Coordinates of C-alpha atoms in Angstrom, one line a residue:
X1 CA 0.0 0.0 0.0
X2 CA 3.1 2.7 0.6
X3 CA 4.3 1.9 -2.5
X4 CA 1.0 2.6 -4.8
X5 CA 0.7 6.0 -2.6
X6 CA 4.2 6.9 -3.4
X7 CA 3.4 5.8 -6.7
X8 CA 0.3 8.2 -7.2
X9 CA 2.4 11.2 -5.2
X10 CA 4.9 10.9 -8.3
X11 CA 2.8 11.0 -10.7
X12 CA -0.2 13.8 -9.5
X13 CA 2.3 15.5 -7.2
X14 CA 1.5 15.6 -3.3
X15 CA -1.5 17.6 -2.9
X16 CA -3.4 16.0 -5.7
X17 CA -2.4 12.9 -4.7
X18 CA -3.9 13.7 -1.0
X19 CA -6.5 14.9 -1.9
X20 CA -7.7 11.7 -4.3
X21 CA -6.9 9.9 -1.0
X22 CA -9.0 11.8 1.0
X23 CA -12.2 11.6 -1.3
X24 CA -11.6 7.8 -1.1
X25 CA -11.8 8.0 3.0
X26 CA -15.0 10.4 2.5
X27 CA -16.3 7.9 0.2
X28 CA -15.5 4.9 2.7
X29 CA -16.8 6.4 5.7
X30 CA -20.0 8.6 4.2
X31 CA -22.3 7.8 7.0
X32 CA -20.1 8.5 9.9
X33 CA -19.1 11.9 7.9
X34 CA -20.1 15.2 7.1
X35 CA -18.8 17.3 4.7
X36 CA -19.9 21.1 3.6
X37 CA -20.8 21.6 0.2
X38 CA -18.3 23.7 -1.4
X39 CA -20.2 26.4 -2.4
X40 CA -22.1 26.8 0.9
X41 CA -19.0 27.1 3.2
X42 CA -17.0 29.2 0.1
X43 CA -20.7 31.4 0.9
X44 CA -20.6 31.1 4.4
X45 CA -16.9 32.7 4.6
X46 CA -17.9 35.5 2.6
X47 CA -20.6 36.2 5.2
X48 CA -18.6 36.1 7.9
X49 CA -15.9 38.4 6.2
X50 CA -13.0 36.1 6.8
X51 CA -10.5 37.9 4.7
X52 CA -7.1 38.9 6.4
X53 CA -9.0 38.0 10.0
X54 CA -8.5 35.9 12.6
X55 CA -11.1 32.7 12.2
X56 CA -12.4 29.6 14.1
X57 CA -13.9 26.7 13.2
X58 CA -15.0 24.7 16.6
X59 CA -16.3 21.6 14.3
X60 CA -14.0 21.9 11.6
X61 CA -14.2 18.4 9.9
X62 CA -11.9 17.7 7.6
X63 CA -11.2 21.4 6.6
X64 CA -13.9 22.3 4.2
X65 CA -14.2 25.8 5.8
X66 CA -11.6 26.3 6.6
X67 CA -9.9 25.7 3.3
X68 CA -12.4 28.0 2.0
X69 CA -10.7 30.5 4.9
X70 CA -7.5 30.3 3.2
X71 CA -7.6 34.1 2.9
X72 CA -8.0 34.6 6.5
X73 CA -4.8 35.9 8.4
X74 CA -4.6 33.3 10.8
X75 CA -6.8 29.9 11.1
X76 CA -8.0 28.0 14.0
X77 CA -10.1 24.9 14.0
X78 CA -11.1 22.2 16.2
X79 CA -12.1 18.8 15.6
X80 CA -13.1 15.5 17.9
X81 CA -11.9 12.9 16.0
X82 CA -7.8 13.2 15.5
X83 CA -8.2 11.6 12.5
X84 CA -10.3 14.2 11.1
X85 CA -8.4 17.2 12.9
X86 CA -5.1 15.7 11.4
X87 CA -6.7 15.6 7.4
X88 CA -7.7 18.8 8.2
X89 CA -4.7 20.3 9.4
X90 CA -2.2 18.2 6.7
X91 CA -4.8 20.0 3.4
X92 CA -4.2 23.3 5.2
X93 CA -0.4 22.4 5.0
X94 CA 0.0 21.0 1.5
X95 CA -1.5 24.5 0.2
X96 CA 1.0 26.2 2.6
X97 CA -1.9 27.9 4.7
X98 CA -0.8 27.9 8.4
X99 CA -3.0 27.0 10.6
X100 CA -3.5 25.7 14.3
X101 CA -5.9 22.6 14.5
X102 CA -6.6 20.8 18.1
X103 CA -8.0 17.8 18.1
X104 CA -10.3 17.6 21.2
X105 CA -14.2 17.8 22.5
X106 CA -15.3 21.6 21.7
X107 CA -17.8 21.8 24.3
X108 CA -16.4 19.8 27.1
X109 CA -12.2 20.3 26.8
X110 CA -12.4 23.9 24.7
X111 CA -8.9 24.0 22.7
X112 CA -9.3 27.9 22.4
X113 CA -10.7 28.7 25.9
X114 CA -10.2 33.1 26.0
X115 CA -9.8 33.6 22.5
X116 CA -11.9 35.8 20.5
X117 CA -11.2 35.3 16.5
X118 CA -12.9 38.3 13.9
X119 CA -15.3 35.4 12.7
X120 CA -16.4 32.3 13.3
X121 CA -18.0 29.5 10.7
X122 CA -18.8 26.4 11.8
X123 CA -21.2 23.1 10.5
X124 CA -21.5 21.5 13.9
X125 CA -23.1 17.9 14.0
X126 CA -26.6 18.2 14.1
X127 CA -28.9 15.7 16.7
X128 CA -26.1 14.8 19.1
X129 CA -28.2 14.4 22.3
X130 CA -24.4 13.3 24.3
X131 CA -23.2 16.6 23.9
X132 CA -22.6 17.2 28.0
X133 CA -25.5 18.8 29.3
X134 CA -25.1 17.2 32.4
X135 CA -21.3 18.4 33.1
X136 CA -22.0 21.9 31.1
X137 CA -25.4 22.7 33.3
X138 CA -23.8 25.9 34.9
X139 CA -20.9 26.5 32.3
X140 CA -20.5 30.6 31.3
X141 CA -20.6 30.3 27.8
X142 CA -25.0 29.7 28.3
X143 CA -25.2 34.1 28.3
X144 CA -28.6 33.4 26.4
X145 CA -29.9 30.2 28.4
X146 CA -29.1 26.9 29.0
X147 CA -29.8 24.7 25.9
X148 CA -32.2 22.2 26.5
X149 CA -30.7 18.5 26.5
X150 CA -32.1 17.5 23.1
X151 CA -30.8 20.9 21.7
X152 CA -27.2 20.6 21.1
X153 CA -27.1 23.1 17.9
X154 CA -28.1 25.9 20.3
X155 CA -25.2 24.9 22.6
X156 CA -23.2 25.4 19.7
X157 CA -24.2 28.4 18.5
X158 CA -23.6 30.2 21.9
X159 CA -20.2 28.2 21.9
X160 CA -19.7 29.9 19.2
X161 CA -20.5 33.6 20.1
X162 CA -18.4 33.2 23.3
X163 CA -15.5 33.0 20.8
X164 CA -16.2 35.9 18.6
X165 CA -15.2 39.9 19.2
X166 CA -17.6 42.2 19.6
X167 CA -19.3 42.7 16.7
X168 CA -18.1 39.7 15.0
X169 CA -19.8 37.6 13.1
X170 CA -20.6 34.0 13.3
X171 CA -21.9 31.7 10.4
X172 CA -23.1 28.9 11.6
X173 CA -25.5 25.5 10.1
X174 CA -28.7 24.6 11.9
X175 CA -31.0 21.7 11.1
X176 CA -34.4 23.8 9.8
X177 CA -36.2 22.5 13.0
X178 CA -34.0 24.8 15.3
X179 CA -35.8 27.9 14.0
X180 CA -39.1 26.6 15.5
X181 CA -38.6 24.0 18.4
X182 CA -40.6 24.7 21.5
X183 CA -38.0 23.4 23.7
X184 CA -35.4 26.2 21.8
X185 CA -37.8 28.7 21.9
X186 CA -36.4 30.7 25.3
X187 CA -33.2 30.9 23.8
X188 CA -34.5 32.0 20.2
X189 CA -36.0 34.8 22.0
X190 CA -33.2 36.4 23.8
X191 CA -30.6 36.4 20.7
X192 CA -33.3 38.3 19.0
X193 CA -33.7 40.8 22.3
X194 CA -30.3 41.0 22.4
X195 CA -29.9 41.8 18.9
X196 CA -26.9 38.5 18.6
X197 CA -29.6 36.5 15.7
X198 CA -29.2 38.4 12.6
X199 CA -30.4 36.3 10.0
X200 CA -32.0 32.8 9.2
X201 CA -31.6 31.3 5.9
X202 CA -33.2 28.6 4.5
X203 CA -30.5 26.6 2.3
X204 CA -31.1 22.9 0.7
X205 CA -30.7 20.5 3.3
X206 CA -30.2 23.0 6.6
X207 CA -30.3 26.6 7.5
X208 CA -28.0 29.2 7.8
X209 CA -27.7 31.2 11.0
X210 CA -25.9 34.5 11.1
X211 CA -25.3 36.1 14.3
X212 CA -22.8 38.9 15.7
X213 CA -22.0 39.8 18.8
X214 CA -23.3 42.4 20.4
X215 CA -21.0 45.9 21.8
X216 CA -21.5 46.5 25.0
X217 CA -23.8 49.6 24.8
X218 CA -25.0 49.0 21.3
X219 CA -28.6 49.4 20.6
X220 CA -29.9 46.4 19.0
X221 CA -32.0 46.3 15.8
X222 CA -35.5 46.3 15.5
X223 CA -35.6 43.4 12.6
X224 CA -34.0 39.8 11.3
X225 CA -33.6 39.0 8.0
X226 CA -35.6 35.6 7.5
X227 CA -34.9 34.4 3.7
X228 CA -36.0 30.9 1.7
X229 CA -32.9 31.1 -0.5
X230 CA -33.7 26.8 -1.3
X231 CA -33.7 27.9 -5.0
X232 CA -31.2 30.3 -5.4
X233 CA -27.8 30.6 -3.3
X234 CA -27.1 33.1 -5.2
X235 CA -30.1 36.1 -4.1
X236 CA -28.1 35.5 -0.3
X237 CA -25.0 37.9 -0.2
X238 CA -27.3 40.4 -1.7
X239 CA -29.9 40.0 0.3
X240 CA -27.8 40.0 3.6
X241 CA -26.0 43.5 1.8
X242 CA -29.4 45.4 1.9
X243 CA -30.4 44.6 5.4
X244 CA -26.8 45.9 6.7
X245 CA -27.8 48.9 5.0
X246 CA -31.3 49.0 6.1
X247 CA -32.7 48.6 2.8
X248 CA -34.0 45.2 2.9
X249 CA -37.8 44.4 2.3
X250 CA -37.4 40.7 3.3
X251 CA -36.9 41.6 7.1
X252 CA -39.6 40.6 10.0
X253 CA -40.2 43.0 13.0
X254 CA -38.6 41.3 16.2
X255 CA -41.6 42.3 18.4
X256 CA -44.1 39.9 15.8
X257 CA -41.3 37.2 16.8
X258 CA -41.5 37.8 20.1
X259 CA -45.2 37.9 21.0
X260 CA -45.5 34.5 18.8
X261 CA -43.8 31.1 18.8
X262 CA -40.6 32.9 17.9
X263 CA -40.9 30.5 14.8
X264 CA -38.3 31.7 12.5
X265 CA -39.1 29.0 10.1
X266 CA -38.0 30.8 6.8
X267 CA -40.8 29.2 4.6
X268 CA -43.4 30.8 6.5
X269 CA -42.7 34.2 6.4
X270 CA -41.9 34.1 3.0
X271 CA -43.8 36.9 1.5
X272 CA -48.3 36.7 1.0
X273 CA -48.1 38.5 -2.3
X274 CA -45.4 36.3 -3.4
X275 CA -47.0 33.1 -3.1
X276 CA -49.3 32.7 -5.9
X277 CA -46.9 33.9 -8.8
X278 CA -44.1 31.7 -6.9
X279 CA -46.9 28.8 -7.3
X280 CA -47.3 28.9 -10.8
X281 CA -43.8 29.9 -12.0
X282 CA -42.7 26.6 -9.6
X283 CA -45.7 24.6 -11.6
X284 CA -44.3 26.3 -15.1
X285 CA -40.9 25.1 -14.2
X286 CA -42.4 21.5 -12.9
X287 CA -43.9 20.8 -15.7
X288 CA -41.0 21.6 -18.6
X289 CA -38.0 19.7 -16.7
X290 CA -39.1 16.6 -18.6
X291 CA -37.0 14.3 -20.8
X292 CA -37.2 10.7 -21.8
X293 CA -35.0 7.8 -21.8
X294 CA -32.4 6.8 -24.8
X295 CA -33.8 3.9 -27.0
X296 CA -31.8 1.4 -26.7
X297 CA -31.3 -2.3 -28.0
X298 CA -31.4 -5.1 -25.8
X299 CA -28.8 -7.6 -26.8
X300 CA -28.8 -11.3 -25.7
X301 CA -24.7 -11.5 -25.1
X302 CA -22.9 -8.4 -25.1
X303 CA -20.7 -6.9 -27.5
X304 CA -17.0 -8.4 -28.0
X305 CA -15.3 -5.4 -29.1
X306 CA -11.6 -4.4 -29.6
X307 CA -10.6 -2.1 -26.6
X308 CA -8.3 0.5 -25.6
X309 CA -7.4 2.4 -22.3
X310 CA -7.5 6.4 -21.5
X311 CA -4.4 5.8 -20.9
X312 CA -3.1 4.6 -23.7
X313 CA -5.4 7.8 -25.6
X314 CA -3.5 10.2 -23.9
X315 CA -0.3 8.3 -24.9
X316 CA -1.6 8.7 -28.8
X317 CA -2.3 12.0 -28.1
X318 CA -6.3 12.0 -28.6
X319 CA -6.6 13.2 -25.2
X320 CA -4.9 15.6 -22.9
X321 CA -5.9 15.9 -19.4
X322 CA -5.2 19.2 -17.1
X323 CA -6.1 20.2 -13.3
X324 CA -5.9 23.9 -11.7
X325 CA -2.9 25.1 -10.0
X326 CA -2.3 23.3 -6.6
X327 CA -2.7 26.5 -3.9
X328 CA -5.8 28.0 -6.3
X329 CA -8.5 29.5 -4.6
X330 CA -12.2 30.4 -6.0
X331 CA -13.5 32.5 -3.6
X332 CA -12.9 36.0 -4.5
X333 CA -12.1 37.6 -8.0
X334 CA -13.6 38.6 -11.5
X335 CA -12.2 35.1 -13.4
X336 CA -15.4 32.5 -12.9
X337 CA -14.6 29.3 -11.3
X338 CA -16.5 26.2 -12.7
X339 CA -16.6 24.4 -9.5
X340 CA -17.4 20.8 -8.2
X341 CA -20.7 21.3 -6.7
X342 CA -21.6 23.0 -10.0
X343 CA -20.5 20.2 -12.1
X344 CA -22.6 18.1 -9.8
X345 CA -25.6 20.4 -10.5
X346 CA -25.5 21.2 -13.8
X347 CA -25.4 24.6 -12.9
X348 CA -23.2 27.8 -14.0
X349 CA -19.7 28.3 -12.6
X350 CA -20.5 30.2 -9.5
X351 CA -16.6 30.6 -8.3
X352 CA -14.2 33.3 -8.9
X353 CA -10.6 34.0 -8.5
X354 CA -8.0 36.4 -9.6
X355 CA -5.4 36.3 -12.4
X356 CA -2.5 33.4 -11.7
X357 CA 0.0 31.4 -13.3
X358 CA -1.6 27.8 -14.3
X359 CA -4.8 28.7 -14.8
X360 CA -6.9 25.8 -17.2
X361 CA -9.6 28.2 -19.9
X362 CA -12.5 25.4 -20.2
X363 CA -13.5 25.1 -23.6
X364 CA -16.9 24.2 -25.3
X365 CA -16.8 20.4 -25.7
X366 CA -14.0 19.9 -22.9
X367 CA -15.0 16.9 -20.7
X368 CA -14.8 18.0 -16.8
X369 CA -14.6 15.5 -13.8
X370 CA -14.7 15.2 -10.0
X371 CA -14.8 12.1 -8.0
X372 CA -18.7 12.2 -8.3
X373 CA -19.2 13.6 -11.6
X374 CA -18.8 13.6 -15.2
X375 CA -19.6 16.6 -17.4
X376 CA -19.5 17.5 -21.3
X377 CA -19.0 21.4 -20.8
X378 CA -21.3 23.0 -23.6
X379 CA -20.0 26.7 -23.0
X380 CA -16.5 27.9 -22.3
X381 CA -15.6 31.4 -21.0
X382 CA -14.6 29.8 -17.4
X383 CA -11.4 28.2 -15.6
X384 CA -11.3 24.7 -13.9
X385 CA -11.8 24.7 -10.0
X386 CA -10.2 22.7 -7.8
X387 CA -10.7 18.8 -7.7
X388 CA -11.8 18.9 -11.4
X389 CA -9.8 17.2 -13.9
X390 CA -10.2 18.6 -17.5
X391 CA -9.8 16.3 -20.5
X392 CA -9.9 17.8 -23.9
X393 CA -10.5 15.3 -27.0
X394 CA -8.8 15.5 -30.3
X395 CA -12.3 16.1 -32.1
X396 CA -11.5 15.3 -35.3
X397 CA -10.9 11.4 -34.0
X398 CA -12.6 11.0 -30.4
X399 CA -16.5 12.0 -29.2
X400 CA -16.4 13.8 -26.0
X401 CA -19.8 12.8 -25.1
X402 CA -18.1 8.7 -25.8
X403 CA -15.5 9.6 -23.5
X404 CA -17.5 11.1 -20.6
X405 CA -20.2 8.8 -20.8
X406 CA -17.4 5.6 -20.4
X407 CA -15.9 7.3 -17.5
X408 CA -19.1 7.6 -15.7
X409 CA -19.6 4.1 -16.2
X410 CA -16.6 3.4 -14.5
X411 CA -16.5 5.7 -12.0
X412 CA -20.3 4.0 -10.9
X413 CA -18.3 0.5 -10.8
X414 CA -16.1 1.7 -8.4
X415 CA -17.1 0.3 -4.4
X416 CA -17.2 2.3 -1.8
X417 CA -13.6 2.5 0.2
X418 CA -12.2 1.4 -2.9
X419 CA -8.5 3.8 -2.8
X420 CA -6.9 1.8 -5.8
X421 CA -9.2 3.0 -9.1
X422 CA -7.2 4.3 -11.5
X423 CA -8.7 6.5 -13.7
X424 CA -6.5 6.0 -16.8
X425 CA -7.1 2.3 -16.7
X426 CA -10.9 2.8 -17.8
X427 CA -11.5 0.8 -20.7
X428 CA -13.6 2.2 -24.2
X429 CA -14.0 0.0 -27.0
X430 CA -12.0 1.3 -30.3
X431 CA -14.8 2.3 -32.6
X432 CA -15.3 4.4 -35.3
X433 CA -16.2 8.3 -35.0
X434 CA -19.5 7.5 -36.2
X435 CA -19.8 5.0 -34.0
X436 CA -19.0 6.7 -30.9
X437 CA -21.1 9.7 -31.4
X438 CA -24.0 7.0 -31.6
X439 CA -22.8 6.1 -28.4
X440 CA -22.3 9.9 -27.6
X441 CA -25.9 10.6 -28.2
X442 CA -27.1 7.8 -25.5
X443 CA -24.6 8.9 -22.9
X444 CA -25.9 12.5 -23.4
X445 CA -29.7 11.7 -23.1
X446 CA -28.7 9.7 -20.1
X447 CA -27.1 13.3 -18.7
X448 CA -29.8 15.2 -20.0
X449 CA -32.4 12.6 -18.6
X450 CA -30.4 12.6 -14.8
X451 CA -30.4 16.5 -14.5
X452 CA -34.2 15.9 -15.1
X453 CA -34.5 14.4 -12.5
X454 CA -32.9 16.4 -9.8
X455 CA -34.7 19.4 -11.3
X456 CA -38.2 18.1 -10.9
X457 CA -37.2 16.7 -7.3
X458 CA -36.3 19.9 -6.0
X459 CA -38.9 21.8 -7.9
X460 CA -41.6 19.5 -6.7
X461 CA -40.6 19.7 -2.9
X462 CA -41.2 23.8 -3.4
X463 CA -44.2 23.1 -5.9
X464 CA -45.6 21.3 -2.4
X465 CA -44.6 24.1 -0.3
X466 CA -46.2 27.0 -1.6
X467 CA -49.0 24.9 -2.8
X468 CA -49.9 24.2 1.3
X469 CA -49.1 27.8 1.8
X470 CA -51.5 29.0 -0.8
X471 CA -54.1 27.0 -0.2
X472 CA -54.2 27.8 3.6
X473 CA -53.8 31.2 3.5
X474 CA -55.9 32.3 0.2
X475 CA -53.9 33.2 -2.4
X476 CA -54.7 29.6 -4.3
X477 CA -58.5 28.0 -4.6
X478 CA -59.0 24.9 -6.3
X479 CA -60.0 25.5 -9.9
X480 CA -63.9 24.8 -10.1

């Protein structure tokens, strides 16, 4: 086993070669982890304006945030499990970002006891009822009430102001449920007195709580920004923007909160007027993400075709394979970053980074990969993101859509905890051009037909939504 991991150092170079090892141990142990999406903790950075500060993570994983903090002037983070805090701190290294990571219980052994960073982000574990309420009943960091037993989050997120400055900020994950659990509602209500909850966001999956600490004599604000940003990451940053500047029209008055369930639940204050329209775009949307299934021939034995290798294509030059600089970030710039959650998604490149040496253009008809995904890009104009592989086809000999759809296949055949796939060992049978764009043609209805899929998911889980919301409220009647 040391010599295939020296093997793959050689040839990708240590930090690629760490990090295809450390995809393989996310892979392996997927149920016991937790990773942030890239794009939600490059987001969640942002928020907390992490550039040139000092910044904590108090769950920090493997380092997703943290790598995303890479801008920050000095890095803290604190993990459980050593195993975890030591990926985390070796990814920090091989990018030359310095960085002190403990490895220790958060809440009961506190590796940064006194210190105060600019901004803290943090994805805590959600539903961990052994947490320590029993050793932690009278501990100082509870300034806004002791959380309840089955509320760890809200032990967190008051772990987690205790270590900002005044006036910091604190971006922090939150199962939805947090924002309207009875047994959290005490607590709810006196971050919102004290003016420490900011903002609940609704993402896909969790919520996003932003909270800063309150200056000692500072008057608190009359209003939180509650936003359903489930469809669109994107409207976030701006939305958060006009409510620092008192501009925002997707606020709630504190006092409503307060004389109510303090249920901050952002899909119910979404706004009345909005509900119908949002209904029937939602429907419009619904009903056009269809597509059908390839037609394809069932064969009683399969095919016995001649075969080649990708190896053995980029050795005859019919494929040439490139990855981003090793120390690239895609959090900040005017360059657009195709990243991996938006190869995942289909959507458009929603990174950005500044002008470097090494930088890979994407090209129409360049095949992009990750560990979990295979993409055909269609439009060019951006640069490859980190963990993406680029291979670009000789056209005039090789289909891209062949080539993508035969390294999906094999990336699908690949078990969980296996560390030993080779890529370049996938196998394509040597056709024709003709033949392969045949081929081409199914892969890419296949794509087309997947991306359906998730579309109509997500878009029927909000076509539900608003559809209860209208109904009950009067803004949608049954047709008669």
């Amino acid at each position: 086993m040391t010599g295939l991991i020296l093997e793959l150092g050689k040839e990708l170079g240590p930090l690629r070669a760490y990090e295809f090892l450390c995809e393989r141990y996310l892979e392996a142990h997927s149920r016991q982890l937790s990773v942030t999406r890239d794009d939600v903790a490059a987001l969640m950075v942002r928020l907390a304006g992490a550039d040139g500060a000092t910044v904590l993570d108090p769950a920090c994983g493997v380092g997703t945030l943290l790598l995303a903090s890479s801008r920050a002037g000095r890095i803290l983070g604190q993990e459980l499990s050593e195993t975890s805090a030591a990926i985390a701190a070796s990814r920090l290294r091989l990018r030359g970002v310095e960085a002190t990571i403990v490895a220790g219980d958060s809440m009961r052994r506190d590796g940064f006891a006194g210190e105060r960073a600019d901004a803290v982000v943090c994805d805590p574990p959600f539903n961990e009822r052994a947490w320590g309420y029993e050793e932690l009943t009278g501990d100082p960091r509870w300034e806004y009430g002791l959380p309840p037993r089955g509320e760890p989050e809200l032990a967190w997120v008051q772990h987690c102001l205790t270590h900002v400055k005044p006036r910091g900020l604190v971006a922090i994950l939150m199962p939805p449920a947090a924002a309207s659990r009875k047994a959290g509602r005490r607590i709810r209500a006196n971050l919102l007195r004290a003016g420490a909850l900011r903002a609940v966001v609704a993402l896909p999956g969790s919520d996003l709580w932003l909270l800063r600490r309150p200056a000692a004599g500072e008057r608190p604000p009359s209003e939180v920004l509650i936003l359903d940003a489930t469809a669109d990451l994107s409207a976030v940053e701006p939305a958060w923007q006009a409510y620092v500047e008192d501009r925002s029209d997707q606020t709630v008055r504190i006092i409503d909160l307060l004389a109510d369930e303090v249920d901050m639940t952002p899909a119910r204050h979404q706004r009345r007027d909005d509900v119908g329209r949002a209904f029937a775009e939602a429907r419009d949307r619904f009903l056009a993400a269809t597509a059908v299934p390839p037609d394809l021939k069932v064969l009683e034995q399969p095919l016995d075709q001649p075969a080649t290798t990708l190896g053995d294509l980029i050795k005859e030059g019919l494929v040439t394979t490139s990855q981003a600089p090793p120390k690239m970030a895609a959090d900040g710039g005017d360059i657009p970053v195709l990243t991996s959650d938006d190869l995942l998604n289909g959507g458009s490149p929603s990174g950005s980074t500044t002008m470097q040496q090494g930088l890979v253009p994407i090209r129409a008809g360049d095949v992009v990969a990750s560990y979990s995904a295979v993409r055909v890009i269609a439009d060019g104009g951006a640069v490859l993101g980190p963990h993406l592989t680029l291979y670009r086809v000789d056209g005039r000999r090789l289909d891209p859509d062949f080539l993508a759809g035969f390294l999906r296949a094999a990336g699908g055949r690949v078990t969980t905890g296996s560390s030993r796939f080779d890529v370049r060992r996938t196998r394509l049978p040597r056709l024709s051009l003709k033949e392969q764009k045949a081929y081409g043609a199914a892969f890419r209805q296949l794509a087309v037909l997947e991306d359906a899929i998730r579309e109509t998911s997500t878009l029927g889980q909000t076509l539900i939504r608003l559809g209860l919301d209208g109904l009950a409220d009067g803004h949608l009647h049954p047709q008669s």
